[in-house]
Amino acid sequence: MALQSGRLAVYVAFNYVILALFSFTSTAWARGSPNVMSLLQPYDFLYYSGVRAYFSGEWGKAAELLEKSVVTRESLFRVRRQCHDDCMAAGTEALKKLDSEHGTMWDLWALDWVQQKAECLRFCIGRSVTHVGQLPVSADIEYEFGTRNPYNFLQVTYYKLEKLQRAASAAHTYFVANPSHLEMRNNIEKYRRMEGVTEEDFQDRESHNEKHWVLYDAALQLEANSEWKQAVEKWKACVNETLRQTEECRVQCEVASQRLPEDRGVDSVDGVFEKAAALSLSLLSCRQSCVTQVATRPGRISAQEDFLPTQLEHLHIAQFKAGDISGALQMLRSLLLFYPSDKDSLDNLQLYHETLGGDTESQSTQPAQEIVRYINHSLQEKKLLYFGMENLDITFTDPDLWTPEDVVPESLREIWRAEKEKMNEKMKVGEQQEEVDDSGFFAGGPVPRVGVTITMDDEMLNGTNRVVLDGVMTEKECDRILQLASVAGSLGDGYRGRRSPHTPHETFEGLTVLRAVKLAQESLVNQSDAKLLHELGERVRTVLHSYFRSPSGLFITFTHLVCRTAVTDDQKGRLDLSHPVHVDNCLLEPETKQCWKEPPAFTHRDLSAILYLNDDFDGGELFFTNRDAKTVTARVKPSCGRLVGFSSGPVNPHGVTAVTRGRRCALALWFTKEKLYRDREREEAEAVWAADGHSVVKTDEEKEGGATSSRNARSQVTKEKKRERGRVTGGKDEL
């Protein structure tokens, strides 16, 4: 019986592979099914067709096809799930014989069981989906739907069709997953001001896939308000929904069509068992990745670590606070399945036992069975995947932090230990690796403007790709821009309306190029001053493009005139900063010294600059630090015409010291190597000037035609039509 059980475990592990082989590499069973036109069509084809109609300006057709692609994809997932559930019992009779019979017939009964399930699935899915609709879709299409790009197209389409409520809903749905998309944010604000559009129209059409996040946030809010009983119910619902979403994802891995090993370029995989093993491990890897998928919020690219264990921890604490000690004990035991030696959890376990006193029945409470099953399944999959890493040269990245060490084969652990020891040795002798700047910039190029001098370079600034240049502006130009800031600067940051975005001890004034141009058009500011503000951006771009020897084009992504003024009589004992330490294109985590390149960081920024206008104030120095955000490596004191430029990545964390007296003004600029992120406000400003009969000198890069498209499907439209689709820049910030 022990031998039979071992064989069964192996066959169960490879069941899904052979099932996929029989289900989706053969012709779909469509005979006797409804008319083929009533079957689900391939949603990627519908999406391609909708995109082509969009670029052709056929708005009605585009809306119909794009909507149909979204609905068809959801319907396909439902069909797969239903067929999976309906076919679970297929081959049960053959399965029963596996543990009751001996000899070579065992192999045949196992194959019989797998074939019956495969036949059931093939027939079931074939009744609802066309053969082509069952084929795997490309990674491009998965990316498009994963980032909700169909709703980006739909928003414009419905606007063109004057269906504003639907446009608002599509815009909101896209924005939830793309929160740094500034143009969509602006569009949403415009829809709010349109007649006939109400707040109820801004619905997230994908919210049914994100219920666990809604519950998670609601539970946290109830905790913050000490509403423990309600919090318990929300946490329970959140755990259940997380498990349901994870299981749904795992089922889709099992039932979705899979490419065979030879289609993946695995030339060395020849035999049927090798192919089965390769496809099986690919399936198991997909199932494991569901942890990451479910734990990733819309709009984020990285998952929340320990998502399910974190919920269990919150739940047992909330239950204890609500007086449900027995329930808290069960959830704590469930949490201990993930981390059996966690000291805090063991201390809580002792506390719960003491609180229960003589209630032996409650003290013997077992972990929740759904958590037990979850962990058992996950561990079995991990063991097979690590076996594949050790013996079959497959790659696998474990999504969990709680995986026990003994699940990993000793040979792999030995390799990892050697790598860790090697790293520790380097740390001990102080051989820390020099941080590498992968921005593609190389400081030290020529300065192509007469009168501009290099004051501080990388060596003097103790960093990489940093420079201080003097003489970029004249005193007269500084005075003109200072006057412009005094007349036109808006209280707040100038585009988000935040009065004191970083500290209440300073007021903040901001002005964008477009706002300056519009004020000049209304004769509220001098036209030549507005043009100078615009021209300074190009001046800085030219100097830095040369000095940092950028191999590609460099485009301005935002220009912002900024003034910070110390609040009178509010500076005593001040310890905060004018602008806390940060990195411009990633989220700095000083504790771990990691910098996460994901929203809400402005990931498209490549080069940052600040052009100072004055020095008649106290404080306000720019300073650079290490990734710990504490160790200051360099300081720069402002003065008229002084330019600081640096690459925007994690090698250059920086902040601004408190402005304790006076008013500090500077022009902050950011640059990108990707044309699609260029500053559209500059182009709008230039269009305003052109309409008034004024000319603006453009660079060769700015003369290149058309807006650049955002990532889209592999459409076959012409490049000229692709340019019609605009991709806006992300949000802005200030230095």
XYZ file of C-alpha atoms in Angstrom:
735
model
C 0.000 0.000 0.000
C 2.905 2.380 0.714
C 4.238 1.808 -2.786
C 0.833 2.435 -4.299
C 0.438 5.674 -2.340
C 3.803 6.917 -3.569
C 2.872 6.189 -7.159
C -0.461 7.907 -6.708
C 1.237 11.046 -5.441
C 3.401 11.144 -8.573
C 0.454 10.574 -10.884
C -1.611 13.198 -9.138
C 1.226 15.675 -9.574
C 1.437 14.986 -13.314
C -2.308 14.584 -13.847
C -2.852 18.152 -14.908
C -0.134 17.961 -17.498
C -1.423 14.948 -19.338
C -4.899 16.407 -18.988
C -3.640 19.518 -20.747
C -1.937 17.389 -23.409
C -5.161 15.581 -24.247
C -7.462 18.568 -23.754
C -5.823 21.311 -25.694
C -3.437 19.860 -28.240
C -6.189 17.867 -29.924
C -9.033 19.237 -31.990
C -11.809 20.653 -29.832
C -14.933 18.529 -29.754
C -17.441 20.781 -31.469
C -19.671 18.241 -33.194
C -23.192 18.265 -31.917
C -22.576 21.605 -30.196
C -24.520 24.799 -30.945
C -23.834 26.753 -34.109
C -20.182 27.790 -34.195
C -21.145 31.462 -34.405
C -22.777 31.162 -30.983
C -19.556 29.865 -29.423
C -17.103 32.147 -27.644
C -14.680 33.697 -30.119
C -10.983 34.335 -29.288
C -10.936 37.469 -27.140
C -7.489 38.500 -28.381
C -8.802 38.656 -31.961
C -11.755 40.753 -30.791
C -9.353 43.079 -29.004
C -7.087 43.415 -32.066
C -10.140 44.201 -34.183
C -11.362 46.775 -31.672
C -7.980 48.520 -31.639
C -7.915 48.667 -35.437
C -11.416 50.151 -35.466
C -10.295 52.681 -32.832
C -7.390 53.928 -34.926
C -9.666 54.086 -37.946
C -12.060 56.350 -36.065
C -14.910 53.821 -36.276
C -16.051 54.588 -32.751
C -19.223 52.516 -32.668
C -17.495 49.429 -34.015
C -14.521 49.949 -31.686
C -16.766 50.167 -28.632
C -18.662 47.019 -29.618
C -15.535 44.941 -30.250
C -13.611 46.165 -27.217
C -16.571 45.505 -24.936
C -17.026 42.087 -26.503
C -13.356 41.250 -25.882
C -13.724 42.073 -22.171
C -16.960 40.108 -21.806
C -15.648 37.147 -23.813
C -12.538 36.876 -21.663
C -14.616 36.823 -18.489
C -17.007 34.280 -20.026
C -14.104 32.039 -21.046
C -12.818 31.999 -17.463
C -16.292 31.105 -16.189
C -16.652 28.286 -18.721
C -13.281 26.851 -17.761
C -14.132 26.977 -14.078
C -17.539 25.374 -14.564
C -16.099 22.595 -16.705
C -13.375 21.978 -14.146
C -16.004 21.562 -11.428
C -18.235 19.384 -13.616
C -15.373 17.051 -14.554
C -13.881 16.600 -11.102
C -15.622 13.230 -10.687
C -14.653 11.928 -14.125
C -12.688 8.678 -13.998
C -13.546 8.012 -10.356
C -13.907 4.267 -10.922
C -10.415 4.011 -12.405
C -9.057 6.156 -9.583
C -10.498 3.820 -6.943
C -8.566 0.898 -8.415
C -5.195 2.598 -7.934
C -4.997 1.761 -4.236
C -6.665 -1.639 -4.467
C -4.841 -3.409 -7.277
C -1.233 -4.365 -7.937
C 0.997 -4.924 -10.941
C 1.453 -3.153 -14.247
C -2.293 -2.612 -14.633
C -1.892 0.201 -12.098
C -0.277 2.353 -14.796
C -3.117 1.721 -17.228
C -5.806 2.531 -14.683
C -4.016 5.759 -13.826
C -3.865 6.701 -17.503
C -7.514 5.741 -17.911
C -8.435 8.082 -15.067
C -6.490 10.969 -16.601
C -7.914 10.359 -20.079
C -11.475 10.339 -18.833
C -11.004 13.682 -17.127
C -9.327 15.079 -20.243
C -12.150 13.869 -22.471
C -14.721 15.383 -20.150
C -12.983 18.752 -20.168
C -12.431 18.740 -23.912
C -16.086 18.016 -24.590
C -17.341 20.460 -21.962
C -15.259 23.413 -23.113
C -15.818 22.564 -26.779
C -19.557 23.071 -26.316
C -19.017 26.753 -25.448
C -15.725 27.868 -26.997
C -14.449 27.752 -30.578
C -11.310 25.769 -31.287
C -9.353 28.970 -31.935
C -10.769 30.488 -28.757
C -9.164 27.676 -26.754
C -5.649 28.442 -27.988
C -3.246 30.275 -25.652
C -3.043 34.051 -26.082
C 0.180 36.012 -26.338
C 2.009 37.640 -23.440
C 1.239 41.008 -25.063
C -2.475 40.425 -24.740
C -2.155 39.222 -21.149
C -0.253 42.424 -20.402
C -2.910 44.559 -22.068
C -5.729 43.066 -20.009
C -3.601 42.905 -16.876
C -3.001 46.661 -17.058
C -6.653 47.273 -18.062
C -5.667 48.944 -21.316
C -8.967 48.055 -23.054
C -10.621 50.611 -20.755
C -8.089 53.216 -21.886
C -9.394 52.781 -25.436
C -13.016 52.565 -24.263
C -12.775 55.833 -22.362
C -11.888 57.755 -25.525
C -14.325 55.754 -27.627
C -17.313 56.473 -25.399
C -16.324 60.120 -25.166
C -16.362 60.327 -28.959
C -19.779 58.653 -28.940
C -20.967 61.189 -26.307
C -21.762 58.405 -23.854
C -20.252 60.257 -20.936
C -21.408 57.954 -18.129
C -19.753 54.969 -19.792
C -16.659 57.035 -20.532
C -16.413 58.025 -16.865
C -16.720 54.406 -15.765
C -14.056 53.252 -18.230
C -11.735 56.082 -17.189
C -12.120 55.224 -13.507
C -11.582 51.510 -14.142
C -8.340 52.210 -15.994
C -7.151 54.762 -13.429
C -7.538 52.321 -10.520
C -4.807 50.153 -12.056
C -2.771 53.113 -13.353
C -2.851 55.718 -10.570
C 0.159 57.665 -11.884
C -1.543 58.319 -15.235
C -1.914 62.087 -15.016
C -3.979 62.550 -18.176
C -6.564 60.023 -17.012
C -6.726 61.792 -13.659
C -7.356 65.059 -15.475
C -9.972 63.407 -17.681
C -11.801 62.121 -14.619
C -11.880 65.621 -13.155
C -13.288 66.918 -16.446
C -15.990 64.240 -16.451
C -16.978 65.264 -12.920
C -17.732 68.750 -14.217
C -19.761 67.538 -17.209
C -23.516 67.709 -17.244
C -25.237 64.375 -16.718
C -22.261 62.682 -15.027
C -22.708 61.799 -11.351
C -20.349 60.340 -8.764
C -22.127 56.978 -9.108
C -20.900 56.754 -12.699
C -17.294 56.344 -11.560
C -17.505 52.604 -11.029
C -14.614 50.146 -11.134
C -15.786 47.552 -13.618
C -13.091 45.124 -12.472
C -13.936 45.392 -8.771
C -15.303 41.826 -8.701
C -11.705 40.644 -9.044
C -10.463 42.888 -6.224
C -13.005 42.236 -3.458
C -10.302 41.000 -1.108
C -8.562 44.388 -1.260
C -11.796 46.225 -0.518
C -12.341 43.969 2.502
C -8.696 44.337 3.561
C -8.870 48.140 3.591
C -12.240 48.135 5.340
C -10.917 45.802 8.050
C -7.893 48.028 8.639
C -10.170 51.054 8.984
C -12.375 49.272 11.528
C -9.261 48.295 13.480
C -8.111 51.902 13.523
C -11.477 52.868 15.007
C -11.287 50.011 17.572
C -14.498 48.491 16.199
C -13.258 44.984 16.895
C -16.387 42.905 16.296
C -16.968 44.455 12.887
C -13.262 44.120 12.146
C -13.435 40.385 12.898
C -16.199 39.907 10.344
C -14.290 41.881 7.708
C -11.071 39.959 8.323
C -12.899 36.635 8.081
C -14.469 37.715 4.812
C -11.090 38.938 3.580
C -9.383 35.613 4.370
C -12.173 33.654 2.673
C -12.116 35.888 -0.392
C -8.321 35.664 -0.633
C -8.511 31.867 -0.521
C -11.294 31.895 -3.113
C -9.386 34.191 -5.466
C -6.247 32.081 -5.071
C -8.134 28.887 -5.803
C -9.798 30.477 -8.822
C -6.379 31.463 -10.165
C -5.021 27.951 -9.573
C -7.960 26.375 -11.399
C -7.360 28.637 -14.401
C -3.744 27.408 -14.454
C -5.027 23.826 -14.635
C -7.698 24.308 -17.280
C -6.183 26.986 -19.503
C -4.471 25.791 -22.655
C -0.749 25.102 -22.258
C 2.062 25.106 -24.791
C 3.946 21.842 -25.140
C 7.641 21.769 -24.236
C 8.816 21.800 -27.852
C 6.818 24.983 -28.384
C 8.848 26.558 -25.599
C 12.121 25.879 -27.363
C 13.166 22.982 -25.135
C 15.059 20.966 -27.747
C 16.440 18.494 -25.239
C 12.966 17.323 -24.170
C 12.275 14.277 -26.356
C 10.423 11.553 -24.469
C 6.805 11.636 -23.396
C 7.737 11.458 -19.717
C 10.189 14.344 -20.077
C 7.524 16.408 -21.826
C 4.995 15.515 -19.162
C 7.453 16.494 -16.432
C 8.287 19.825 -18.079
C 4.630 20.712 -18.604
C 3.725 19.530 -15.113
C 6.338 21.711 -13.464
C 5.243 24.654 -15.596
C 1.700 24.116 -14.329
C 2.838 23.895 -10.715
C 4.859 27.075 -11.128
C 1.750 28.800 -12.473
C -0.248 27.632 -9.452
C 2.428 28.915 -7.087
C 2.484 32.294 -8.820
C -1.164 32.801 -7.856
C 0.050 33.859 -4.414
C 1.822 36.819 -5.998
C -1.037 37.624 -8.348
C -3.667 37.772 -5.610
C -1.389 39.738 -3.260
C -0.685 42.490 -5.802
C -2.879 45.566 -5.587
C -4.187 47.160 -8.771
C -1.677 49.796 -9.820
C 1.276 48.105 -8.091
C 3.883 45.851 -9.652
C 5.023 44.071 -6.508
C 2.983 41.891 -4.197
C 2.374 42.467 -0.507
C 4.586 39.965 1.258
C 2.975 37.387 3.545
C -0.469 38.551 2.452
C -2.471 35.614 3.852
C -0.425 35.196 7.075
C -0.786 38.943 7.671
C -4.559 38.652 7.473
C -4.549 35.752 9.944
C -2.438 37.793 12.341
C -4.849 40.715 12.172
C -7.803 38.365 12.540
C -6.647 36.573 15.687
C -5.758 39.892 17.370
C -9.147 41.367 16.447
C -10.891 38.250 17.786
C -8.986 38.532 21.056
C -9.911 42.211 21.352
C -13.544 41.340 20.599
C -13.575 38.667 23.337
C -13.638 35.611 21.048
C -10.654 33.827 22.630
C -11.518 30.423 21.172
C -11.694 31.877 17.646
C -8.461 33.795 18.234
C -6.785 30.559 19.304
C -7.887 28.780 16.121
C -6.592 31.583 13.885
C -3.347 31.782 15.842
C -2.794 28.037 15.394
C -3.473 28.574 11.681
C -0.862 31.330 11.612
C 1.643 29.069 13.379
C 1.368 26.627 10.471
C 3.192 29.262 8.429
C 5.686 30.299 11.117
C 5.757 27.586 13.813
C 8.671 29.098 15.744
C 7.641 32.756 15.688
C 8.255 34.078 19.217
C 5.440 36.656 19.245
C 2.926 34.075 18.084
C 4.084 31.565 20.692
C 3.800 34.231 23.389
C 0.264 34.981 22.239
C -0.530 31.269 22.283
C 0.530 31.102 25.925
C -1.572 34.184 26.692
C -4.664 32.665 25.081
C -4.206 29.416 27.024
C -3.937 31.344 30.258
C -7.007 33.410 29.395
C -9.051 30.281 28.665
C -7.983 28.771 31.978
C -9.628 25.383 32.509
C -11.498 25.361 29.220
C -9.695 22.321 27.871
C -12.040 21.926 24.914
C -11.220 25.394 23.616
C -7.517 24.908 24.314
C -7.494 21.873 22.029
C -8.908 23.902 19.125
C -7.273 22.910 15.836
C -6.229 25.191 12.976
C -8.814 26.047 10.328
C -9.056 23.152 7.878
C -9.026 25.391 4.820
C -5.652 26.777 5.943
C -4.346 23.254 6.582
C -5.352 22.207 3.055
C -3.867 25.371 1.563
C -0.486 24.773 3.185
C -0.404 21.031 2.431
C -1.120 21.603 -1.251
C 1.417 24.417 -1.465
C 4.158 22.381 0.226
C 3.623 19.400 -2.065
C 3.935 21.679 -5.084
C 7.070 23.331 -3.716
C 8.725 19.940 -3.119
C 8.149 18.915 -6.730
C 9.332 22.280 -8.056
C 12.516 22.214 -5.976
C 13.054 18.644 -7.166
C 12.796 19.991 -10.719
C 15.299 22.739 -9.917
C 17.758 20.195 -8.573
C 17.408 17.505 -11.221
C 15.733 18.948 -14.328
C 17.324 22.399 -14.532
C 14.042 24.276 -14.277
C 13.812 27.722 -12.706
C 11.432 28.555 -9.892
C 11.089 31.633 -7.708
C 9.321 30.821 -4.462
C 6.642 33.483 -3.800
C 6.478 32.740 -0.058
C 8.685 33.734 2.850
C 7.312 30.991 5.098
C 8.563 27.986 3.079
C 10.326 25.605 5.533
C 14.012 25.099 4.901
C 13.694 21.321 4.760
C 11.495 21.601 1.657
C 14.532 22.813 -0.271
C 16.944 20.013 -1.307
C 20.232 19.993 0.574
C 22.265 20.575 -2.589
C 20.382 23.822 -3.293
C 20.643 24.909 0.314
C 24.376 24.302 0.178
C 24.702 26.558 -2.867
C 22.654 29.282 -1.191
C 24.646 28.997 2.039
C 27.910 29.340 0.112
C 26.610 32.456 -1.617
C 25.454 33.925 1.690
C 28.787 33.196 3.381
C 30.632 34.779 0.494
C 28.520 37.901 0.842
C 29.040 37.982 4.616
C 32.809 37.718 4.156
C 32.778 40.700 1.855
C 30.744 42.647 4.374
C 33.169 41.787 7.191
C 36.232 43.023 5.365
C 34.392 46.089 4.140
C 34.411 45.061 0.484
C 30.996 46.474 -0.207
C 30.367 46.616 -3.894
C 30.316 50.056 -5.438
C 26.748 50.939 -6.335
C 26.222 50.868 -10.074
C 24.155 53.500 -11.860
C 22.334 51.758 -14.703
C 20.790 54.976 -16.014
C 22.963 54.980 -19.141
C 24.454 58.394 -18.310
C 28.220 58.979 -18.061
C 29.255 62.239 -16.382
C 32.195 64.220 -17.726
C 31.108 65.300 -21.182
C 31.658 68.812 -22.611
C 29.597 71.837 -21.532
C 28.326 73.407 -24.784
C 27.362 76.852 -23.399
C 29.747 79.783 -23.105
C 30.126 81.070 -19.555
C 28.915 77.889 -17.867
C 31.534 76.344 -15.573
C 31.746 73.061 -13.687
C 31.848 73.833 -9.964
C 31.459 70.323 -8.498
C 31.728 66.950 -10.234
C 31.172 63.320 -9.152
C 34.345 63.257 -7.073
C 33.571 66.458 -5.177
C 29.939 65.411 -4.700
C 30.950 61.897 -3.513
C 28.569 60.157 -5.889
C 27.765 59.000 -9.394
C 26.334 61.130 -12.202
C 26.119 64.323 -10.156
C 27.205 67.787 -11.239
C 26.968 71.436 -10.137
C 27.265 74.045 -12.906
C 27.404 77.823 -12.461
C 26.583 80.592 -14.921
C 23.541 78.958 -16.502
C 21.499 82.157 -15.892
C 22.433 85.801 -15.608
C 21.451 87.988 -12.651
C 18.982 89.808 -14.880
C 17.333 86.542 -15.945
C 17.094 85.425 -12.321
C 15.364 88.693 -11.442
C 12.886 88.299 -14.323
C 11.892 84.763 -13.294
C 11.709 85.785 -9.624
C 9.349 88.596 -10.609
C 7.296 86.143 -12.675
C 7.039 83.836 -9.658
C 5.923 86.741 -7.452
C 3.206 87.796 -9.872
C 1.961 84.438 -11.157
C 2.908 81.790 -8.592
C -0.152 80.004 -7.231
C -0.417 79.354 -3.526
C 0.099 75.622 -3.276
C 2.206 73.568 -5.623
C 0.817 75.115 -8.777
C -0.950 72.049 -10.148
C -2.310 69.910 -7.282
C -3.327 72.732 -4.989
C -1.426 71.468 -1.944
C -0.588 74.503 0.212
C 2.282 72.889 2.120
C 3.008 69.552 0.441
C 5.993 68.660 2.655
C 5.965 70.762 5.832
C 3.513 73.124 7.573
C 6.423 75.439 8.486
C 6.731 76.701 4.917
C 4.271 77.992 2.363
C 4.650 76.785 -1.171
C 4.105 78.513 -4.503
C 4.317 76.861 -7.895
C 3.980 77.796 -11.527
C 3.947 75.591 -14.629
C 4.966 76.690 -18.111
C 1.457 76.293 -19.484
C -0.069 78.394 -16.732
C 2.515 81.124 -17.345
C 1.695 81.122 -21.064
C -2.042 81.382 -20.432
C -1.495 84.256 -18.000
C 0.658 85.981 -20.621
C -2.107 85.455 -23.175
C -4.430 87.316 -20.815
C -1.762 90.068 -20.423
C -1.410 89.303 -16.705
C 2.329 88.608 -17.015
C 5.017 89.623 -19.477
C 5.041 87.472 -22.620
C 8.845 87.493 -22.806
C 9.141 86.243 -19.202
C 6.846 83.315 -19.944
C 8.963 82.481 -22.993
C 12.139 82.703 -20.922
C 10.680 80.188 -18.470
C 10.044 77.869 -21.400
C 13.489 78.467 -22.931
C 15.339 77.746 -19.677
C 14.110 74.168 -19.856
C 15.690 73.698 -23.276
C 18.864 75.434 -22.091
C 19.230 73.032 -19.184
C 18.375 70.040 -21.396
C 21.102 70.923 -23.895
C 23.760 71.374 -21.210
C 22.951 68.187 -19.305
C 22.446 66.071 -22.432
C 26.008 66.907 -23.397
C 27.597 66.683 -19.946
C 26.047 63.308 -19.099
C 26.791 62.002 -22.605
C 23.335 60.557 -23.055
C 23.471 58.099 -25.967
C 19.770 58.639 -26.728
C 17.460 61.600 -26.979
C 16.562 63.477 -23.813
C 13.075 64.933 -23.436
C 11.723 67.317 -20.824
C 9.012 65.532 -18.873
C 8.099 68.406 -16.516
C 9.166 71.965 -15.684
C 8.108 73.549 -12.396
C 8.919 76.960 -10.957
C 8.923 76.497 -7.181
C 9.142 78.964 -4.276
C 9.228 77.957 -0.598
C 8.781 80.629 2.056
C 9.477 80.212 5.764
C 6.407 80.902 7.897
C 7.186 83.822 10.199
C 7.362 82.982 13.933
C 7.015 79.261 13.179
C 10.666 78.188 13.010
C 11.680 77.736 16.652
C 12.882 74.215 17.434
C 12.187 73.064 13.920
C 13.625 69.628 13.084
C 11.851 68.719 9.838
C 13.038 69.140 6.265
C 11.744 71.363 3.509
C 11.603 68.214 1.375
C 12.269 64.788 2.951
C 14.888 62.458 1.479
C 13.555 60.628 -1.568
C 14.502 59.199 -4.960
C 12.833 60.628 -8.038
C 11.996 57.443 -9.965
C 11.514 54.804 -7.262
C 10.146 54.383 -3.732
C 13.041 54.494 -1.271
C 12.865 52.133 1.714
C 15.728 53.294 3.983
C 15.401 50.371 6.416
C 16.187 47.772 3.751
C 17.986 50.198 1.410
C 15.707 49.005 -1.384
C 14.153 51.309 -3.961
C 10.995 49.972 -5.580
C 10.452 51.144 -9.129
C 6.673 51.150 -9.138
C 3.777 53.620 -8.806
C 3.290 56.081 -7.233
C 6.972 56.744 -8.009
C 7.601 58.549 -11.311
C 9.379 55.610 -12.900
C 9.824 57.280 -16.287
C 12.210 59.929 -14.941
C 15.830 59.474 -15.971
C 17.555 62.774 -15.156
C 16.730 65.444 -12.557
C 17.824 69.073 -12.325
C 17.275 72.163 -10.220
C 18.188 75.659 -11.392
C 18.457 78.129 -8.513
C 17.268 81.736 -8.756
C 18.417 83.340 -5.478
C 20.346 82.912 -2.229
C 18.840 85.578 0.079
C 17.345 83.105 2.531
C 18.473 80.771 5.289
C 18.564 76.993 4.820
C 17.147 75.381 1.696
C 20.312 73.472 0.787
C 20.069 70.434 -1.466
C 21.827 67.419 0.025
C 22.562 63.893 -1.169
C 22.562 60.797 1.060
C 23.228 57.095 0.919
C 20.232 54.766 0.653
C 19.837 54.859 4.433
C 18.510 58.422 3.993
C 20.751 59.476 6.916
C 24.362 59.488 5.778
C 24.835 62.813 3.978
C 27.385 62.559 1.163
C 27.254 66.089 -0.297
C 25.590 69.496 0.126
C 24.863 72.223 -2.431
C 24.164 75.835 -1.460
C 21.819 77.684 -3.838
C 22.781 80.799 -5.775
C 21.506 82.562 -8.882
C 22.253 80.620 -12.071
C 23.555 77.523 -10.269
C 22.369 74.254 -11.804
C 22.452 70.863 -10.093
C 21.951 67.825 -12.326
C 21.878 64.148 -11.382
C 20.502 60.826 -12.547
C 17.044 60.172 -11.083
C 17.628 56.627 -9.816
C 18.528 55.041 -6.457
C 22.187 56.137 -6.541
C 21.020 59.682 -5.818
C 18.702 59.952 -2.799
C 18.328 63.640 -1.939
C 16.419 66.115 0.173
C 16.198 69.825 0.988
C 17.026 71.317 4.374
C 14.471 73.535 6.107
C 13.997 77.066 4.828
C 14.034 78.957 8.124
C 14.042 82.522 6.806
C 13.070 84.157 3.548
C 11.927 82.788 0.219
C 13.785 80.158 -1.820
C 12.935 79.964 -5.539
C 14.190 77.498 -8.114
C 13.241 75.912 -11.403
C 12.872 72.138 -11.056
C 13.117 70.006 -14.196
C 12.935 66.304 -14.998
C 13.996 64.567 -18.176
C 13.228 61.223 -19.759
C 14.803 59.158 -22.534
C 11.359 57.903 -23.594
C 9.625 60.251 -25.970
C 6.177 59.025 -24.995
C 6.663 60.635 -21.559
C 7.613 64.069 -22.884
C 5.857 67.083 -21.379
C 2.670 67.649 -23.337
C 2.073 70.948 -21.518
C 5.097 72.430 -23.291
C 3.584 71.422 -26.616
C 0.260 72.946 -25.596
C 2.068 76.142 -24.617
C 3.815 76.209 -27.995
C 0.452 75.687 -29.709
C -0.949 78.697 -27.839
C 1.977 80.820 -29.030
C 1.594 79.550 -32.582
C -2.105 80.414 -32.560
C -1.191 83.960 -31.484
C 1.351 84.282 -34.288
C 4.434 83.821 -32.103
C 7.190 81.390 -32.960
C 9.028 79.059 -30.625
C 12.399 77.530 -31.417
C 12.152 73.739 -31.301
C 14.847 71.109 -31.066
C 15.167 68.392 -33.681
C 13.667 65.930 -31.231
C 10.671 68.182 -30.604
C 10.099 68.478 -34.360
C 9.537 64.751 -34.736
C 5.903 64.250 -35.561
C 2.998 63.087 -33.522
C 2.208 61.866 -30.091
C 3.698 58.561 -29.054
C 1.372 55.717 -28.276
C 1.191 53.808 -25.057
C 1.836 50.079 -25.142
C -0.956 48.447 -27.085
C -1.908 45.219 -28.744
C 0.091 43.907 -31.664
C -2.120 45.847 -34.003
C -1.260 46.138 -37.659
C -2.174 49.808 -37.950
C 0.292 52.177 -39.563
C 2.797 54.148 -37.534
C 1.006 57.328 -38.540
C -2.224 56.103 -36.993
C -0.426 54.813 -33.928
C 0.768 58.338 -33.287
C -2.841 59.443 -32.929
C -3.080 57.652 -29.613
C -1.554 59.744 -26.839
C 0.236 58.494 -23.742
C 0.344 61.111 -20.992
C 3.094 61.621 -18.505
C 2.863 60.447 -14.949
C 2.306 62.756 -12.017
C 4.718 65.484 -11.094
C 6.743 66.314 -8.043
C 9.106 69.032 -6.942
C 12.659 69.413 -5.645
